[in-house]
Short mmCIF file of C-alpha atoms and ligand atoms in Angstrom, two decimals:
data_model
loop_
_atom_site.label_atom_id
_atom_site.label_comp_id
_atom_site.label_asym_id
_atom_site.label_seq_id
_atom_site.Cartn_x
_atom_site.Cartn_y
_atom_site.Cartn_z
CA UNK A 1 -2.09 21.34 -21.02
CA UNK A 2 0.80 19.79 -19.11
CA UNK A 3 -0.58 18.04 -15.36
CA UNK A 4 1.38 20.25 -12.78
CA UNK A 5 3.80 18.21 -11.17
CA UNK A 6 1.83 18.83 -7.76
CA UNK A 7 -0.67 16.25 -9.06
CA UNK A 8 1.97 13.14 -9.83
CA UNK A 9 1.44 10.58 -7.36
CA UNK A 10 4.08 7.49 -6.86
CA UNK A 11 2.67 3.98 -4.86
CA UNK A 12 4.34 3.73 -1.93
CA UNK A 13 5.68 -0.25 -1.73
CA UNK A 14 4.68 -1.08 1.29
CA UNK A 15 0.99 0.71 1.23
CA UNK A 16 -1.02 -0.17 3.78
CA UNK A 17 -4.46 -1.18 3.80
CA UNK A 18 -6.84 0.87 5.60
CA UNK A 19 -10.14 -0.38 6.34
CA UNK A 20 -9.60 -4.47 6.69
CA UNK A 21 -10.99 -4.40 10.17
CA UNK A 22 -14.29 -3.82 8.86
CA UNK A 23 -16.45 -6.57 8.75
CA UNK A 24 -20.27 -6.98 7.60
CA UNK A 25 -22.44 -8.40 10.37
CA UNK A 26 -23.20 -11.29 8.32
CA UNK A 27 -20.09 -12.40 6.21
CA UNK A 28 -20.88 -14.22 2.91
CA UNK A 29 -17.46 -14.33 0.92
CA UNK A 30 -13.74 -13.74 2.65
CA UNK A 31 -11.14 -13.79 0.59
CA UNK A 32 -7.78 -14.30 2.46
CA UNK A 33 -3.93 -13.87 0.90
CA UNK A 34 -4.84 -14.13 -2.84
CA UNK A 35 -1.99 -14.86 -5.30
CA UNK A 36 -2.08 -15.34 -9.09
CA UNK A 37 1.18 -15.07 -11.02
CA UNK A 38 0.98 -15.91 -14.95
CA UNK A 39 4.23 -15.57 -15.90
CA UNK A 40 7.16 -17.75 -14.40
CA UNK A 41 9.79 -15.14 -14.94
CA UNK A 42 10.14 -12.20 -12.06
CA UNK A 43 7.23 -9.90 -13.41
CA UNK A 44 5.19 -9.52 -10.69
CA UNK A 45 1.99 -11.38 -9.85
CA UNK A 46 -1.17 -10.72 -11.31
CA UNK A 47 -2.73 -10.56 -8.11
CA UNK A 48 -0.66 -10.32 -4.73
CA UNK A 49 -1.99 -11.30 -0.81
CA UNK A 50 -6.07 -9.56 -1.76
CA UNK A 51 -8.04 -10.02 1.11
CA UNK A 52 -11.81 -8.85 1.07
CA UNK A 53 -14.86 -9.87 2.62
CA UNK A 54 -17.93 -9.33 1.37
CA UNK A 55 -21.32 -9.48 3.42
CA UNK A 56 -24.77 -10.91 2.53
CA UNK A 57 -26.50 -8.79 0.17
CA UNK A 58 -23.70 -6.29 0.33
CA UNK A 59 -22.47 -4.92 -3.17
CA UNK A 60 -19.02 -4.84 -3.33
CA UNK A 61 -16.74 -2.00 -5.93
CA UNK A 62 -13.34 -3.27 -7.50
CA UNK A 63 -11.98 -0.29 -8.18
CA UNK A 64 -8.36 0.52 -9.81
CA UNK A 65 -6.70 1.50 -12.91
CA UNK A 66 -6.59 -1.21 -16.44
CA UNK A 67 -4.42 -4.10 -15.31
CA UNK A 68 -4.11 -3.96 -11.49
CA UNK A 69 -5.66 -7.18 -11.42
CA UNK A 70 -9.76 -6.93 -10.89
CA UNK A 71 -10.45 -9.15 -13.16
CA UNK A 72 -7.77 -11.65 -12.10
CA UNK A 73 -9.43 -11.47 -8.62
CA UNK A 74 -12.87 -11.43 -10.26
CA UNK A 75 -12.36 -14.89 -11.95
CA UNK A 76 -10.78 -16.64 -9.20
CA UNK A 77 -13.91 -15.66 -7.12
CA UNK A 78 -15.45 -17.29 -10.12
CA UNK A 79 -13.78 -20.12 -10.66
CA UNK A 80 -12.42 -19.35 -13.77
CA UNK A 81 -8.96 -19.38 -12.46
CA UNK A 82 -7.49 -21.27 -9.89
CA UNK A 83 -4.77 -18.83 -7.62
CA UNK A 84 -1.27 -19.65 -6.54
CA UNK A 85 -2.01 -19.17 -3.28
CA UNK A 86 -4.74 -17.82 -0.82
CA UNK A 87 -8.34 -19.35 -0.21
CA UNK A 88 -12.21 -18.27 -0.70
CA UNK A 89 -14.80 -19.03 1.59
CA UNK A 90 -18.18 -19.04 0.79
CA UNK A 91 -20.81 -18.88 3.61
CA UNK A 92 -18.27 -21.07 5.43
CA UNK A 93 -17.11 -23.32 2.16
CA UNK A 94 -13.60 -23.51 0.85
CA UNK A 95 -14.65 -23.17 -2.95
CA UNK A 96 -10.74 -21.93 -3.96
CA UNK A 97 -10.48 -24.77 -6.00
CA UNK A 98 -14.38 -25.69 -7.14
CA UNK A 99 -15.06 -25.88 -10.38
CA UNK A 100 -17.56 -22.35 -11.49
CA UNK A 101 -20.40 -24.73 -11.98
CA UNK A 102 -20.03 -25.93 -8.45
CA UNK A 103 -19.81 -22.77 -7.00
CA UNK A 104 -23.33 -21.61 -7.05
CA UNK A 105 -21.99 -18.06 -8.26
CA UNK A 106 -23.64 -15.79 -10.64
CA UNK A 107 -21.09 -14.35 -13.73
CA UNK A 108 -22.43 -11.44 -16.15
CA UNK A 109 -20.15 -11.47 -18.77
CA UNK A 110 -18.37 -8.08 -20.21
CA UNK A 111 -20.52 -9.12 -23.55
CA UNK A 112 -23.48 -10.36 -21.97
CA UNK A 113 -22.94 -13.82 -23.06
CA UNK A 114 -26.64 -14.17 -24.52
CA UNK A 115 -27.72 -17.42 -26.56
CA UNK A 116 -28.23 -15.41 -30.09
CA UNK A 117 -30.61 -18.22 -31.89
CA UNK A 118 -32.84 -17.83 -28.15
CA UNK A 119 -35.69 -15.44 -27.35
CA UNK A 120 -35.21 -13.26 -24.68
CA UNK A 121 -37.57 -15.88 -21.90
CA UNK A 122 -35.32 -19.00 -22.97
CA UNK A 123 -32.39 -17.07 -22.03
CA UNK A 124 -33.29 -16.45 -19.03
CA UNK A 125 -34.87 -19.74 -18.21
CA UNK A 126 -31.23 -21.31 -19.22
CA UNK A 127 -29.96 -22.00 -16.11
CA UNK A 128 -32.57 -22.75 -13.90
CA UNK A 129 -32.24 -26.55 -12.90
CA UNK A 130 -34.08 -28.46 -10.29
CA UNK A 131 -37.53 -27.62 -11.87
CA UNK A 132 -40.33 -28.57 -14.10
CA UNK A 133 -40.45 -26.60 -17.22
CA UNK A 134 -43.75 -24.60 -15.91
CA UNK A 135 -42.09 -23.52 -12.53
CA UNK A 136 -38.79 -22.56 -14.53
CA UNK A 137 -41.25 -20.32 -17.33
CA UNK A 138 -42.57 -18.98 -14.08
CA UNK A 139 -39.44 -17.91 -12.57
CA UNK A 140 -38.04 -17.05 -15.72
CA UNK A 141 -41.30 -14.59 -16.48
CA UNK A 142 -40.73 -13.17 -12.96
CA UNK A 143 -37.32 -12.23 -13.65
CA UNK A 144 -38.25 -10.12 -16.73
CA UNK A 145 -40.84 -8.35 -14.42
CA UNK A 146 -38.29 -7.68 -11.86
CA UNK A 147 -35.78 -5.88 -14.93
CA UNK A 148 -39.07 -4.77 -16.70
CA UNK A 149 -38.70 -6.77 -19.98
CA UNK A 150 -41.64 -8.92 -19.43
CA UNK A 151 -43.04 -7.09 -22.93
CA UNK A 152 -40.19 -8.35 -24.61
CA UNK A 153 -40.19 -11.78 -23.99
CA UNK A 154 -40.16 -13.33 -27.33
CA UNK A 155 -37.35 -11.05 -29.18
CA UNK A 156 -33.86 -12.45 -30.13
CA UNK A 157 -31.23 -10.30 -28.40
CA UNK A 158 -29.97 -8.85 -31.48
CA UNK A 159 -33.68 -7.00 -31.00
CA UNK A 160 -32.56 -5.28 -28.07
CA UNK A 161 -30.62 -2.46 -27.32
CA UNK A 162 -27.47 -2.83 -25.11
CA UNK A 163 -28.72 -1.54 -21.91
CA UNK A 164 -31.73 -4.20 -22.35
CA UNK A 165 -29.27 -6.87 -23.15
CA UNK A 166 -27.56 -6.38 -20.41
CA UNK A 167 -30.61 -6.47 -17.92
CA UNK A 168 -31.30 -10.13 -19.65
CA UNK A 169 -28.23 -11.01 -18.60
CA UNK A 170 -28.61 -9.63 -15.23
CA UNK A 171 -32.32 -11.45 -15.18
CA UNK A 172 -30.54 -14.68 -16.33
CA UNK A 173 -27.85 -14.26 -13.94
CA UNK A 174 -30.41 -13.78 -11.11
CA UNK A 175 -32.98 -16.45 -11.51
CA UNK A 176 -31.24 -19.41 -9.90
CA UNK A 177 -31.00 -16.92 -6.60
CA UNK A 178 -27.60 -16.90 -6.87
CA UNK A 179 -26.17 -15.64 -3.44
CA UNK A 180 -22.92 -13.81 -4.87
CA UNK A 181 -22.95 -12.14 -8.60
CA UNK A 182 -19.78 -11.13 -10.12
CA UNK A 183 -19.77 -8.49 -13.03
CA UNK A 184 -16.71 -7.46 -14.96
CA UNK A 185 -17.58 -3.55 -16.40
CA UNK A 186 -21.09 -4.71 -17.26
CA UNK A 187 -21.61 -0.73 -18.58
CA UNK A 188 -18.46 -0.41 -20.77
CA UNK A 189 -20.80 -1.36 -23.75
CA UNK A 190 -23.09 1.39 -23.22
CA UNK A 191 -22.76 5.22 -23.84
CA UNK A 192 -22.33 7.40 -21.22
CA UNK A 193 -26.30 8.83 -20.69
CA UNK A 194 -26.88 5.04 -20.43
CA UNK A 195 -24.34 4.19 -18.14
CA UNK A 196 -25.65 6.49 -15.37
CA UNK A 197 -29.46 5.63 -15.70
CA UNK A 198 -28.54 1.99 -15.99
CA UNK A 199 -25.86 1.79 -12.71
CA UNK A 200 -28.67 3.12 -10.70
CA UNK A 201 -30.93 0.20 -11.90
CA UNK A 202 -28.48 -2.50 -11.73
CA UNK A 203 -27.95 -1.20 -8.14
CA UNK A 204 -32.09 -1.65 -7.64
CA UNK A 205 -32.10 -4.51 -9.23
CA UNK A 206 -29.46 -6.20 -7.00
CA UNK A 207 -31.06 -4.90 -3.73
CA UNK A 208 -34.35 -5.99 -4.72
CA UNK A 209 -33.01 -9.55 -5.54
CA UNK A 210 -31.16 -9.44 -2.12
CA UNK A 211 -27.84 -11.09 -4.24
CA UNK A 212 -24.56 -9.90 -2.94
CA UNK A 213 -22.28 -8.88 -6.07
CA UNK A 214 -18.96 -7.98 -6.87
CA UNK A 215 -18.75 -5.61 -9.71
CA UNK A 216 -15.42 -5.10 -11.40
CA UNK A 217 -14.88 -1.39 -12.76
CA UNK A 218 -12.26 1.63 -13.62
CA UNK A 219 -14.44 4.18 -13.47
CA UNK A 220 -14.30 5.66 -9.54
CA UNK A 221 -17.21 7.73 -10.12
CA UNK A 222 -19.32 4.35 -11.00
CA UNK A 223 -17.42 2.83 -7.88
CA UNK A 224 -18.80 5.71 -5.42
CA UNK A 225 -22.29 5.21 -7.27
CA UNK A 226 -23.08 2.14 -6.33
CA UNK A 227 -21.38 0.49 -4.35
CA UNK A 228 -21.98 -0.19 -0.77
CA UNK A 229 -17.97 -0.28 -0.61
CA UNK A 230 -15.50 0.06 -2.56
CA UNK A 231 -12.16 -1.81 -2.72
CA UNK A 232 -9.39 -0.03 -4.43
CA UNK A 233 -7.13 -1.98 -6.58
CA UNK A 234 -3.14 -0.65 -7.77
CA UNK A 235 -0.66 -2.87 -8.80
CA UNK A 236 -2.45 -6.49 -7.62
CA UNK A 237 -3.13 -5.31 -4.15
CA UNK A 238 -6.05 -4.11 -2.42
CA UNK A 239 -4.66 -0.84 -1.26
CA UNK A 240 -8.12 0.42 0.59
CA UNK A 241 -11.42 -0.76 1.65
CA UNK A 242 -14.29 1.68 2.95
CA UNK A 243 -17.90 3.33 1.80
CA UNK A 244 -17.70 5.39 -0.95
CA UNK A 245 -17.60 8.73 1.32
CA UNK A 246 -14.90 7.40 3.89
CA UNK A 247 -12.06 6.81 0.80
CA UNK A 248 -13.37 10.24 -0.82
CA UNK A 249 -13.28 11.57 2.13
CA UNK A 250 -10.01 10.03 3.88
CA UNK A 251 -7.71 8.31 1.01
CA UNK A 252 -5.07 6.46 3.14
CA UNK A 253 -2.65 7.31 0.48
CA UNK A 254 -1.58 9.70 -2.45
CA UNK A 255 -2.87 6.86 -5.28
CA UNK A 256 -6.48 6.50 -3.91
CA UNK A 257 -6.60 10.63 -2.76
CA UNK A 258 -5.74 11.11 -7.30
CA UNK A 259 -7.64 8.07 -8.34
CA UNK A 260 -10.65 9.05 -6.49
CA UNK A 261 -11.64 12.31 -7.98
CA UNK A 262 -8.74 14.76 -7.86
CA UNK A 263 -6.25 15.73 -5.48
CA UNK A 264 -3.60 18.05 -4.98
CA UNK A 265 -0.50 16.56 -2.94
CA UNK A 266 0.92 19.08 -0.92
CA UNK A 267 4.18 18.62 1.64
CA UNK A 268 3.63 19.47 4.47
CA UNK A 269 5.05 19.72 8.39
CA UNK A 270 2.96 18.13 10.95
CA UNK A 271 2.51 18.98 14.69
CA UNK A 272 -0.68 17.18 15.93
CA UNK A 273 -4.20 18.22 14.38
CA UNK A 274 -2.34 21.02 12.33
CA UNK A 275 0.31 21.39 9.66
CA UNK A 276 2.27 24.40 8.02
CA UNK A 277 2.43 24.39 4.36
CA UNK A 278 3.24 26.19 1.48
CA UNK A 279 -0.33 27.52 1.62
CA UNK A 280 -0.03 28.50 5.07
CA UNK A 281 -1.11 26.58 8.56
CA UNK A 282 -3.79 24.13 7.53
CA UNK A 283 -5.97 22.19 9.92
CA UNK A 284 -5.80 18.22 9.26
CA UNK A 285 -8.56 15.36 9.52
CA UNK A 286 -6.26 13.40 11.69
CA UNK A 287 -3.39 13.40 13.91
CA UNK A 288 0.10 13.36 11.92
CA UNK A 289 3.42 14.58 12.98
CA UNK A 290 6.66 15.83 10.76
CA UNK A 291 6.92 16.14 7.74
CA UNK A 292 3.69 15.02 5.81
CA UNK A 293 2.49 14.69 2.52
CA UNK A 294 -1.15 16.04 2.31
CA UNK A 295 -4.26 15.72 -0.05
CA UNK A 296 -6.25 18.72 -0.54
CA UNK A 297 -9.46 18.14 -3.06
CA UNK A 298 -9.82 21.20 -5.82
CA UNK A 299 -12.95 21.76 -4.20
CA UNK A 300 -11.27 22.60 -0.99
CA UNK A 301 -9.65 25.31 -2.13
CA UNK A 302 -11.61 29.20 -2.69
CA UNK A 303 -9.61 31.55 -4.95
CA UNK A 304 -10.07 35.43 -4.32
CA UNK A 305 -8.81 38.23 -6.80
CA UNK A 306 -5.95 39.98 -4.87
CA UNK A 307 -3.60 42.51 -7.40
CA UNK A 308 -1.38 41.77 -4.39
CA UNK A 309 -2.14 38.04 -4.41
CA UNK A 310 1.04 35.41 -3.72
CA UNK A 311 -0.11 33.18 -6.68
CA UNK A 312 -1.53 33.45 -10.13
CA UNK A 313 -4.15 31.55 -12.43
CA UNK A 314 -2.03 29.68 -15.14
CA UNK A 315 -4.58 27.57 -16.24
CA UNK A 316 -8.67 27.03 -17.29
CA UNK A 317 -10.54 24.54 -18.17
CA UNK A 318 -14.66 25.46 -18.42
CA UNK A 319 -16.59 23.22 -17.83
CA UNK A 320 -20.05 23.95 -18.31
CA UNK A 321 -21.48 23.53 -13.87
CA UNK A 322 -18.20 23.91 -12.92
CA UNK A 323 -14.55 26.36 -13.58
CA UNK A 324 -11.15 24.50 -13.27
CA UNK A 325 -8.34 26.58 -12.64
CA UNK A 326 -4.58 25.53 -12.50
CA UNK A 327 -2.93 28.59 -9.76
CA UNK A 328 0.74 28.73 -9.41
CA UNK A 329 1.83 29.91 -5.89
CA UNK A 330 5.88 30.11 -5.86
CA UNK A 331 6.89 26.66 -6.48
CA UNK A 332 3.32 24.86 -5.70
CA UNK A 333 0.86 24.00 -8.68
CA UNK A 334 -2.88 23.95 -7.46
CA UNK A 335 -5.40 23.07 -8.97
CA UNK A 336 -8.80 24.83 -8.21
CA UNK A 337 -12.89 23.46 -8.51
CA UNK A 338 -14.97 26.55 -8.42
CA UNK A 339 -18.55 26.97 -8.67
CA UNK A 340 -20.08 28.99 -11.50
CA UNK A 341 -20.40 32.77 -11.35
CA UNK A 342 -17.76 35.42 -12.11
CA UNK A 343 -14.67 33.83 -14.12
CA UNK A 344 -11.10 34.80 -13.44
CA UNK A 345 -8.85 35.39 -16.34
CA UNK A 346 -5.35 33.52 -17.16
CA UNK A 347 -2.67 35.97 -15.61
CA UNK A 348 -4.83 36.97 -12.64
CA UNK A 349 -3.49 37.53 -9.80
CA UNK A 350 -5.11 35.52 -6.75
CA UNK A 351 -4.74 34.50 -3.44
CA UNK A 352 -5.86 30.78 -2.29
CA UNK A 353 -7.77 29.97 1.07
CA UNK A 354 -8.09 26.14 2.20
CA UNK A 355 -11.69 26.12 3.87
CA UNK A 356 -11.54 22.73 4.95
CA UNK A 357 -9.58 19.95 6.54
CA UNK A 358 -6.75 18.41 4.52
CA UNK A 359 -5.72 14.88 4.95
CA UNK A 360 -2.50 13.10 5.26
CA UNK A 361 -1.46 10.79 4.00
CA UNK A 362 0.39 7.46 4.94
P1 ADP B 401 -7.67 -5.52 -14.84
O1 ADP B 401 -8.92 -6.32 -14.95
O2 ADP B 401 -7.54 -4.76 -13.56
O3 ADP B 401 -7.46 -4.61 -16.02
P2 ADP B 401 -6.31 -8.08 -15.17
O4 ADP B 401 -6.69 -8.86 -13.97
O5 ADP B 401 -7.01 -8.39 -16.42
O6 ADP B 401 -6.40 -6.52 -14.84
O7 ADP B 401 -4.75 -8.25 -15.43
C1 ADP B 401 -3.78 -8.11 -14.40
C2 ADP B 401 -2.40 -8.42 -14.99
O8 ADP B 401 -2.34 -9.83 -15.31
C3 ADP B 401 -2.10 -7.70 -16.27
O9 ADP B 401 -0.74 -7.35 -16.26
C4 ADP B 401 -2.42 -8.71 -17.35
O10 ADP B 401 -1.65 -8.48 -18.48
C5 ADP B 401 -2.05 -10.02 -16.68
N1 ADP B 401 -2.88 -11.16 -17.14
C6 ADP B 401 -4.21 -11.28 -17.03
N2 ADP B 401 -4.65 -12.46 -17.53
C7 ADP B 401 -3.54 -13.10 -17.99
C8 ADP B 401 -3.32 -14.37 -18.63
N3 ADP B 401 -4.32 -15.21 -18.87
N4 ADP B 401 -2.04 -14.68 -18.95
C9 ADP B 401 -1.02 -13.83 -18.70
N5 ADP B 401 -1.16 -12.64 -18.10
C10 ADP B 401 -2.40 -12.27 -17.74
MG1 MG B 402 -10.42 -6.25 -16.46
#
């Protein structure tokens, strides 16, 4: 089915950043003006002016779409690449241009990274430095408790299945008390029933080991998940920072409203805490004036058989909890979330009702 043209979203160039004055209590990583340009030609850079900061213990979302530059920003955190511009600050160090090994940063690997010809314990024990071999079993041993492998000690991690490789590498990555751990899609190797019952134990995990991390992802509904906050990525910028319910719940532009979930974009004239629409007067969730471009979630939106109804269903998608329903109102494309019960047919005649507040955009 063709995407209604309601549903298109362009990046506006000079996007701003909602959410930068927000700062943890106890700041472990800022990131200030980050710049990384491969190429020498006029492409645009990798990675343009990112700032973040991240707080102790706090776990951190890079959200955006394939090649907005997360895991640019991912490696220069790292140490993997050195930027063009722009510095990091660890608890108060200037690490931009450390060497990884210096950094005292934790890296899981998209692969997992594991030794193959080691068992499961002397992986984990592989970085831990600064102590006799009894004290680093001990540690190591503790580890596996913490990810519950501790029975599986003495496999090879070809053994294993990929959601217990990847706690190995999370146990590994942990042992040295790292205070920052960076992971780049650690769940993109695993299928999707896997994915959700793993996220939620990565997230444990993390809180449990009191590490701050940074995890690199596409997936928004793995973003809202589990992260503390999310930072959403387009085009080498950081183009919002908040908790998962603030940017669901107030996008500060049309890319984060459609990347986040769904949204339809609707125009709109603004005169204070209301706006008239194609869909009628709708009440906002803040103060705009003139003319407005607004983002109304599918779930915001009841439909309600009317043979005299302004608009009509032109689309379905079923969805097993949920309906989907594209509506067609004169010139406006909608599309509708509804719960399950009675379905409407194709060709029905409906009228919409907004039961919420809609948001505007910047
Ligand atoms: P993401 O992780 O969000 O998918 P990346 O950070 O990998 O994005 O890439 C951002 C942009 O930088 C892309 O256009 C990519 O092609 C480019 N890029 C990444 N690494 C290199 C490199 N080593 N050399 C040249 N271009 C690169
Ligand atoms: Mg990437």
């Amino acid at each position: 089915m063709n995407r209604p043209a309601s549903l298109e979203f362009r990046m506006p160039a000079d996007a701003s950043p909602l959410g930068f004055r927000q700062r943890p209590a106890r700041v472990l990583l800022e990131i200030e003006g980050l710049r990384k340009h491969f190429t020498r030609d006029d492409a645009p850079a990798a990675v343009e002016r990112v700032g973040l900061t991240v707080g102790e213990g706090e776990l951190i979302a890079l959200l955006g779409p394939s090649g907005c530059g997360k895991t640019t920003t991912l490696r220069m955190i790292g140490g993997f690449e050195i930027p063009d511009a722009g510095t990091i600050t660890l608890r108060g160090r200037d690490i931009t241009r450390l060497p990884p090994e210096a950094r005292g940063i934790g890296f899981v690997f998209q692969d997992y990274a594991l030794f193959p010809h080691l068992d499961v314990l002397a992986n984990v024990r592989f970085g831990l430095r600064g102590m006799t071999r009894a004290e680093a079993e001990a540690r190591a041993r503790e580890m596996l408790r913490l990810v519950g492998l501790e029975e599986l000690a003495a496999r090879r991690p070809h053994e294993l299945s990929g959601g217990q490789q990847q706690r190995v590498a999370l146990a590994r990555t942990l042992a040295p008390a790292p205070p920052l751990v960076l992971l780049d899609e650690p769940f993109s190797n695993l299928d999707t029933a896997m994915r959700v019952e793993t996220r939620q134990e990565v997230r444990a995990l993390l809180k449990k080991s009191g590490s701050a991390a940074v995890l690199v992802t596409h997936d928004q509904e793995e973003a809202l998940a589990l992260a503390d906050r999310v930072a959403v990525m387009a085009a080498g910028r950081v183009v919002q920072v908040g908790t998962p319910d603030e940017i669901y719940r107030n996008p500060a532009n049309a890319f984060v409203a459609s990347f986040l979930g769904r949204s339809n974009i609707l125009a709109g004239n603004a005169d204070g805490m209301d706006a008239d629409t194609a869909l009628g007067r709708l009440p906002l969730s803040r103060a705009a004036n003139g003319a407005v471009r607004l983002a109304v979630r599918p779930e915001q939106i009841m439909l309600e058989p009317d043979p005299d109804g302004p608009a009509a269903v032109v689309g379905r998608e079923f969805r097993g909890h949920d309906q989907l329903y594209w509506v067609q109102e004169g010139e406006t494309c909608m599309l509708v979330i509804s719960g399950p019960g009675a379905e409407i047919e194709t060709g029905t005649r409906v009228r919409l009702r907004v039961c919420d507040c809609v948001v505007p955009l910047s």
